[in-house]
């Protein structure tokens, strides 16, 4: 598992250099600072089913319990997101906007990640999937929280604020005992290659999502 996690860290470091994050520059207008949030809606809502189904489809008792615990820890975060949309824009994303052509690539990336749940037959890979989701979340929420703080909106948001990042960091998956247990998982060469390919697909999908969000961040700056 250590080789797999080393590759995961490498891909997370690459993701942290995605050009989207360079667009997160401080601004005094909340709707400009978080203009990308609407385009993230589909993924935020799909995510809840991704982790629920990933846990439900697991068969090994200990790993299924761990995945179910992770699902429980992230339950309701879409409500924080919904509250943030109300704070930022005064309204949630309407159904016709959620499925608008401008967000098609973001939806495609979200669905690519969701598809992984149904192609996995090894519960150890279900843990790798969650590890990849957590690693991507850590990159994103670290930068979102810093952006919110730099723009002067601390305390106004729930999903994009540092409080969410703190909750993510407190997940059981990050407990030292669980970390040691997961590090003890062994893959043969073929299984390790499958795990690495899974990580690559997940981060490629996240790159697609965040590339799709970039125009929404550029437009307010051009208008200004």
mmCIF file of C-alpha atoms in Angstrom:
data_model
loop_
_atom_site.group_PDB
_atom_site.id
_atom_site.type_symbol
_atom_site.label_atom_id
_atom_site.label_comp_id
_atom_site.label_asym_id
_atom_site.label_seq_id
_atom_site.Cartn_x
_atom_site.Cartn_y
_atom_site.Cartn_z
ATOM 1 C CA UNK A 1 0.000 0.000 0.000
ATOM 2 C CA UNK A 2 2.902 2.381 0.635
ATOM 3 C CA UNK A 3 3.823 2.386 -3.068
ATOM 4 C CA UNK A 4 0.200 3.145 -3.939
ATOM 5 C CA UNK A 5 0.025 5.958 -1.394
ATOM 6 C CA UNK A 6 3.291 7.388 -2.688
ATOM 7 C CA UNK A 7 1.749 7.570 -6.154
ATOM 8 C CA UNK A 8 -1.375 9.119 -4.639
ATOM 9 C CA UNK A 9 0.704 11.871 -3.045
ATOM 10 C CA UNK A 10 2.440 12.492 -6.365
ATOM 11 C CA UNK A 11 -0.887 12.904 -8.168
ATOM 12 C CA UNK A 12 -2.244 15.154 -5.398
ATOM 13 C CA UNK A 13 0.852 17.356 -5.715
ATOM 14 C CA UNK A 14 0.236 17.560 -9.455
ATOM 15 C CA UNK A 15 -3.405 18.451 -8.886
ATOM 16 C CA UNK A 16 -2.358 21.248 -6.521
ATOM 17 C CA UNK A 17 -0.665 22.885 -9.522
ATOM 18 C CA UNK A 18 -3.839 22.870 -11.615
ATOM 19 C CA UNK A 19 -4.190 26.340 -13.227
ATOM 20 C CA UNK A 20 -7.652 26.758 -11.675
ATOM 21 C CA UNK A 21 -6.110 27.411 -8.259
ATOM 22 C CA UNK A 22 -4.020 30.283 -9.643
ATOM 23 C CA UNK A 23 -7.322 32.052 -10.385
ATOM 24 C CA UNK A 24 -8.240 32.163 -6.678
ATOM 25 C CA UNK A 25 -7.179 35.739 -6.031
ATOM 26 C CA UNK A 26 -8.589 37.843 -3.179
ATOM 27 C CA UNK A 27 -11.591 39.977 -4.020
ATOM 28 C CA UNK A 28 -14.079 41.958 -1.957
ATOM 29 C CA UNK A 29 -17.070 40.598 -3.908
ATOM 30 C CA UNK A 30 -18.220 37.249 -2.497
ATOM 31 C CA UNK A 31 -20.014 36.219 -5.683
ATOM 32 C CA UNK A 32 -16.811 36.889 -7.627
ATOM 33 C CA UNK A 33 -14.591 35.117 -5.101
ATOM 34 C CA UNK A 34 -16.682 31.922 -5.298
ATOM 35 C CA UNK A 35 -18.041 32.327 -8.842
ATOM 36 C CA UNK A 36 -17.026 28.731 -9.605
ATOM 37 C CA UNK A 37 -19.300 27.261 -6.915
ATOM 38 C CA UNK A 38 -22.290 26.825 -9.226
ATOM 39 C CA UNK A 39 -20.263 24.651 -11.573
ATOM 40 C CA UNK A 40 -19.212 22.432 -8.675
ATOM 41 C CA UNK A 41 -22.823 21.684 -7.700
ATOM 42 C CA UNK A 42 -23.245 18.463 -9.672
ATOM 43 C CA UNK A 43 -20.135 16.896 -8.136
ATOM 44 C CA UNK A 44 -21.076 17.914 -4.592
ATOM 45 C CA UNK A 45 -24.477 16.254 -4.906
ATOM 46 C CA UNK A 46 -23.204 13.138 -6.733
ATOM 47 C CA UNK A 47 -20.424 12.689 -4.170
ATOM 48 C CA UNK A 48 -22.886 11.619 -1.483
ATOM 49 C CA UNK A 49 -24.066 8.678 -3.596
ATOM 50 C CA UNK A 50 -20.507 7.822 -4.637
ATOM 51 C CA UNK A 51 -19.350 7.245 -1.068
ATOM 52 C CA UNK A 52 -22.632 5.600 -0.015
ATOM 53 C CA UNK A 53 -22.597 3.071 -2.852
ATOM 54 C CA UNK A 54 -18.863 2.467 -2.443
ATOM 55 C CA UNK A 55 -19.494 1.430 1.164
ATOM 56 C CA UNK A 56 -22.654 -0.560 0.375
ATOM 57 C CA UNK A 57 -20.894 -2.623 -2.297
ATOM 58 C CA UNK A 58 -17.961 -3.594 -0.050
ATOM 59 C CA UNK A 59 -17.954 -7.165 1.279
ATOM 60 C CA UNK A 60 -14.975 -7.470 3.622
ATOM 61 C CA UNK A 61 -16.310 -6.699 7.098
ATOM 62 C CA UNK A 62 -13.563 -4.413 8.415
ATOM 63 C CA UNK A 63 -13.164 -2.429 5.198
ATOM 64 C CA UNK A 64 -16.922 -2.124 4.763
ATOM 65 C CA UNK A 65 -17.184 -0.693 8.295
ATOM 66 C CA UNK A 66 -14.367 1.764 7.582
ATOM 67 C CA UNK A 67 -16.006 2.914 4.347
ATOM 68 C CA UNK A 68 -19.388 3.214 6.054
ATOM 69 C CA UNK A 69 -17.807 5.334 8.765
ATOM 70 C CA UNK A 70 -16.297 7.623 6.129
ATOM 71 C CA UNK A 71 -19.717 7.936 4.496
ATOM 72 C CA UNK A 72 -21.261 8.893 7.825
ATOM 73 C CA UNK A 73 -18.550 11.483 8.494
ATOM 74 C CA UNK A 74 -19.282 13.215 5.170
ATOM 75 C CA UNK A 75 -23.056 12.975 5.410
ATOM 76 C CA UNK A 76 -24.839 16.296 5.112
ATOM 77 C CA UNK A 77 -21.963 18.268 3.625
ATOM 78 C CA UNK A 78 -24.111 18.984 0.585
ATOM 79 C CA UNK A 79 -26.366 20.945 2.944
ATOM 80 C CA UNK A 80 -23.386 23.123 3.887
ATOM 81 C CA UNK A 81 -22.811 23.651 0.176
ATOM 82 C CA UNK A 82 -26.466 24.548 -0.363
ATOM 83 C CA UNK A 83 -26.258 27.099 2.481
ATOM 84 C CA UNK A 84 -23.138 28.606 0.915
ATOM 85 C CA UNK A 85 -24.879 29.006 -2.445
ATOM 86 C CA UNK A 86 -27.637 30.929 -0.691
ATOM 87 C CA UNK A 87 -25.034 33.142 0.998
ATOM 88 C CA UNK A 88 -23.014 33.680 -2.175
ATOM 89 C CA UNK A 89 -25.713 34.003 -4.832
ATOM 90 C CA UNK A 90 -28.968 34.328 -2.892
ATOM 91 C CA UNK A 91 -30.348 31.140 -4.463
ATOM 92 C CA UNK A 92 -29.332 27.541 -5.165
ATOM 93 C CA UNK A 93 -28.532 26.334 -8.664
ATOM 94 C CA UNK A 94 -31.726 25.850 -10.672
ATOM 95 C CA UNK A 95 -32.230 22.497 -12.404
ATOM 96 C CA UNK A 96 -31.870 23.969 -15.889
ATOM 97 C CA UNK A 97 -28.582 25.612 -14.859
ATOM 98 C CA UNK A 98 -27.298 22.450 -13.178
ATOM 99 C CA UNK A 99 -27.616 20.644 -16.516
ATOM 100 C CA UNK A 100 -26.590 23.596 -18.664
ATOM 101 C CA UNK A 101 -24.096 22.970 -21.509
ATOM 102 C CA UNK A 102 -21.488 25.172 -19.813
ATOM 103 C CA UNK A 103 -21.217 22.621 -16.991
ATOM 104 C CA UNK A 104 -21.225 19.520 -19.225
ATOM 105 C CA UNK A 105 -17.507 18.802 -18.764
ATOM 106 C CA UNK A 106 -17.772 19.200 -14.987
ATOM 107 C CA UNK A 107 -20.682 16.735 -14.939
ATOM 108 C CA UNK A 108 -18.737 14.324 -17.134
ATOM 109 C CA UNK A 109 -15.831 14.378 -14.680
ATOM 110 C CA UNK A 110 -18.170 13.750 -11.762
ATOM 111 C CA UNK A 111 -19.821 10.832 -13.559
ATOM 112 C CA UNK A 112 -16.419 9.355 -14.434
ATOM 113 C CA UNK A 113 -15.604 9.209 -10.725
ATOM 114 C CA UNK A 114 -19.027 7.755 -9.919
ATOM 115 C CA UNK A 115 -18.471 5.046 -12.550
ATOM 116 C CA UNK A 116 -15.435 3.782 -10.612
ATOM 117 C CA UNK A 117 -17.735 2.529 -7.849
ATOM 118 C CA UNK A 118 -19.283 -0.009 -10.203
ATOM 119 C CA UNK A 119 -16.117 -1.222 -11.888
ATOM 120 C CA UNK A 120 -14.322 -2.193 -8.655
ATOM 121 C CA UNK A 121 -14.481 -5.781 -7.404
ATOM 122 C CA UNK A 122 -11.718 -5.557 -4.782
ATOM 123 C CA UNK A 123 -12.634 -3.876 -1.486
ATOM 124 C CA UNK A 124 -9.037 -2.738 -1.075
ATOM 125 C CA UNK A 125 -9.481 -0.663 -4.217
ATOM 126 C CA UNK A 126 -12.603 0.869 -2.694
ATOM 127 C CA UNK A 127 -10.344 2.168 0.076
ATOM 128 C CA UNK A 128 -7.921 3.480 -2.549
ATOM 129 C CA UNK A 129 -10.831 5.279 -4.225
ATOM 130 C CA UNK A 130 -11.761 6.984 -0.957
ATOM 131 C CA UNK A 131 -8.101 7.812 -0.315
ATOM 132 C CA UNK A 132 -7.965 9.505 -3.720
ATOM 133 C CA UNK A 133 -11.163 11.457 -3.009
ATOM 134 C CA UNK A 134 -9.771 12.556 0.351
ATOM 135 C CA UNK A 135 -6.460 13.617 -1.167
ATOM 136 C CA UNK A 136 -8.187 15.705 -3.834
ATOM 137 C CA UNK A 137 -10.492 17.199 -1.199
ATOM 138 C CA UNK A 138 -7.510 18.172 0.945
ATOM 139 C CA UNK A 139 -5.955 20.033 -1.977
ATOM 140 C CA UNK A 140 -9.194 21.807 -2.828
ATOM 141 C CA UNK A 141 -10.411 22.714 0.640
ATOM 142 C CA UNK A 142 -6.985 23.930 1.750
ATOM 143 C CA UNK A 143 -6.990 26.394 -1.123
ATOM 144 C CA UNK A 144 -10.661 27.312 -0.789
ATOM 145 C CA UNK A 145 -10.227 28.097 2.901
ATOM 146 C CA UNK A 146 -7.131 30.216 2.237
ATOM 147 C CA UNK A 147 -8.979 32.059 -0.527
ATOM 148 C CA UNK A 148 -11.990 32.740 1.709
ATOM 149 C CA UNK A 149 -9.692 34.008 4.469
ATOM 150 C CA UNK A 150 -7.684 36.223 2.108
ATOM 151 C CA UNK A 151 -10.889 37.700 0.675
ATOM 152 C CA UNK A 152 -12.212 38.525 4.159
ATOM 153 C CA UNK A 153 -15.216 36.199 4.297
ATOM 154 C CA UNK A 154 -14.287 34.031 7.300
ATOM 155 C CA UNK A 155 -17.367 33.056 9.286
ATOM 156 C CA UNK A 156 -19.852 33.592 6.448
ATOM 157 C CA UNK A 157 -19.522 30.190 4.795
ATOM 158 C CA UNK A 158 -19.769 26.539 5.817
ATOM 159 C CA UNK A 159 -18.640 24.358 2.914
ATOM 160 C CA UNK A 160 -15.823 26.556 1.592
ATOM 161 C CA UNK A 161 -14.594 27.814 4.980
ATOM 162 C CA UNK A 162 -11.750 26.426 7.080
ATOM 163 C CA UNK A 163 -14.227 24.676 9.366
ATOM 164 C CA UNK A 164 -14.961 22.173 6.622
ATOM 165 C CA UNK A 165 -11.251 21.567 6.123
ATOM 166 C CA UNK A 166 -10.898 20.849 9.855
ATOM 167 C CA UNK A 167 -13.722 18.293 9.672
ATOM 168 C CA UNK A 168 -12.070 16.602 6.699
ATOM 169 C CA UNK A 169 -8.742 16.392 8.530
ATOM 170 C CA UNK A 170 -10.492 14.734 11.486
ATOM 171 C CA UNK A 171 -11.795 11.762 9.488
ATOM 172 C CA UNK A 172 -11.110 8.289 10.860
ATOM 173 C CA UNK A 173 -9.076 7.496 7.737
ATOM 174 C CA UNK A 174 -6.471 9.944 9.030
ATOM 175 C CA UNK A 175 -6.255 8.320 12.456
ATOM 176 C CA UNK A 176 -2.760 6.956 13.078
ATOM 177 C CA UNK A 177 -4.034 3.487 13.977
ATOM 178 C CA UNK A 178 -6.119 3.283 10.802
ATOM 179 C CA UNK A 179 -3.229 4.666 8.761
ATOM 180 C CA UNK A 180 -1.001 1.851 10.016
ATOM 181 C CA UNK A 181 -3.700 -0.713 9.284
ATOM 182 C CA UNK A 182 -4.117 0.551 5.734
ATOM 183 C CA UNK A 183 -0.362 0.737 5.173
ATOM 184 C CA UNK A 184 -0.262 -2.974 6.004
ATOM 185 C CA UNK A 185 -2.496 -3.821 3.028
ATOM 186 C CA UNK A 186 -0.524 -5.731 0.395
ATOM 187 C CA UNK A 187 -0.979 -5.709 -3.382
ATOM 188 C CA UNK A 188 0.743 -7.955 -5.879
ATOM 189 C CA UNK A 189 2.218 -6.337 -8.980
ATOM 190 C CA UNK A 190 -0.954 -6.549 -11.065
ATOM 191 C CA UNK A 191 -3.134 -5.278 -8.215
ATOM 192 C CA UNK A 192 -0.745 -2.422 -7.571
ATOM 193 C CA UNK A 193 -0.918 -1.422 -11.232
ATOM 194 C CA UNK A 194 -4.710 -1.467 -11.021
ATOM 195 C CA UNK A 195 -4.636 0.755 -7.922
ATOM 196 C CA UNK A 196 -2.287 3.226 -9.619
ATOM 197 C CA UNK A 197 -4.532 3.311 -12.705
ATOM 198 C CA UNK A 198 -7.554 3.992 -10.474
ATOM 199 C CA UNK A 199 -5.782 6.946 -8.858
ATOM 200 C CA UNK A 200 -4.793 8.297 -12.263
ATOM 201 C CA UNK A 201 -8.377 8.095 -13.523
ATOM 202 C CA UNK A 202 -9.760 9.849 -10.436
ATOM 203 C CA UNK A 203 -7.318 12.740 -10.665
ATOM 204 C CA UNK A 204 -7.850 13.026 -14.421
ATOM 205 C CA UNK A 205 -11.570 13.395 -13.690
ATOM 206 C CA UNK A 206 -10.915 16.056 -11.047
ATOM 207 C CA UNK A 207 -8.659 17.901 -13.496
ATOM 208 C CA UNK A 208 -11.538 17.835 -16.000
ATOM 209 C CA UNK A 209 -13.964 19.216 -13.406
ATOM 210 C CA UNK A 210 -11.679 22.071 -12.376
ATOM 211 C CA UNK A 211 -10.732 22.930 -15.945
ATOM 212 C CA UNK A 212 -14.465 23.285 -16.606
ATOM 213 C CA UNK A 213 -14.736 25.712 -13.667
ATOM 214 C CA UNK A 214 -12.068 28.082 -14.942
ATOM 215 C CA UNK A 215 -14.245 30.192 -17.289
ATOM 216 C CA UNK A 216 -16.559 31.109 -14.410
ATOM 217 C CA UNK A 217 -13.573 32.573 -12.559
ATOM 218 C CA UNK A 218 -12.189 34.435 -15.569
ATOM 219 C CA UNK A 219 -15.490 36.075 -16.574
ATOM 220 C CA UNK A 220 -15.953 38.262 -13.422
ATOM 221 C CA UNK A 221 -12.371 39.471 -13.711
ATOM 222 C CA UNK A 222 -12.873 40.484 -17.355
ATOM 223 C CA UNK A 223 -16.119 42.239 -16.451
ATOM 224 C CA UNK A 224 -14.335 44.179 -13.704
#
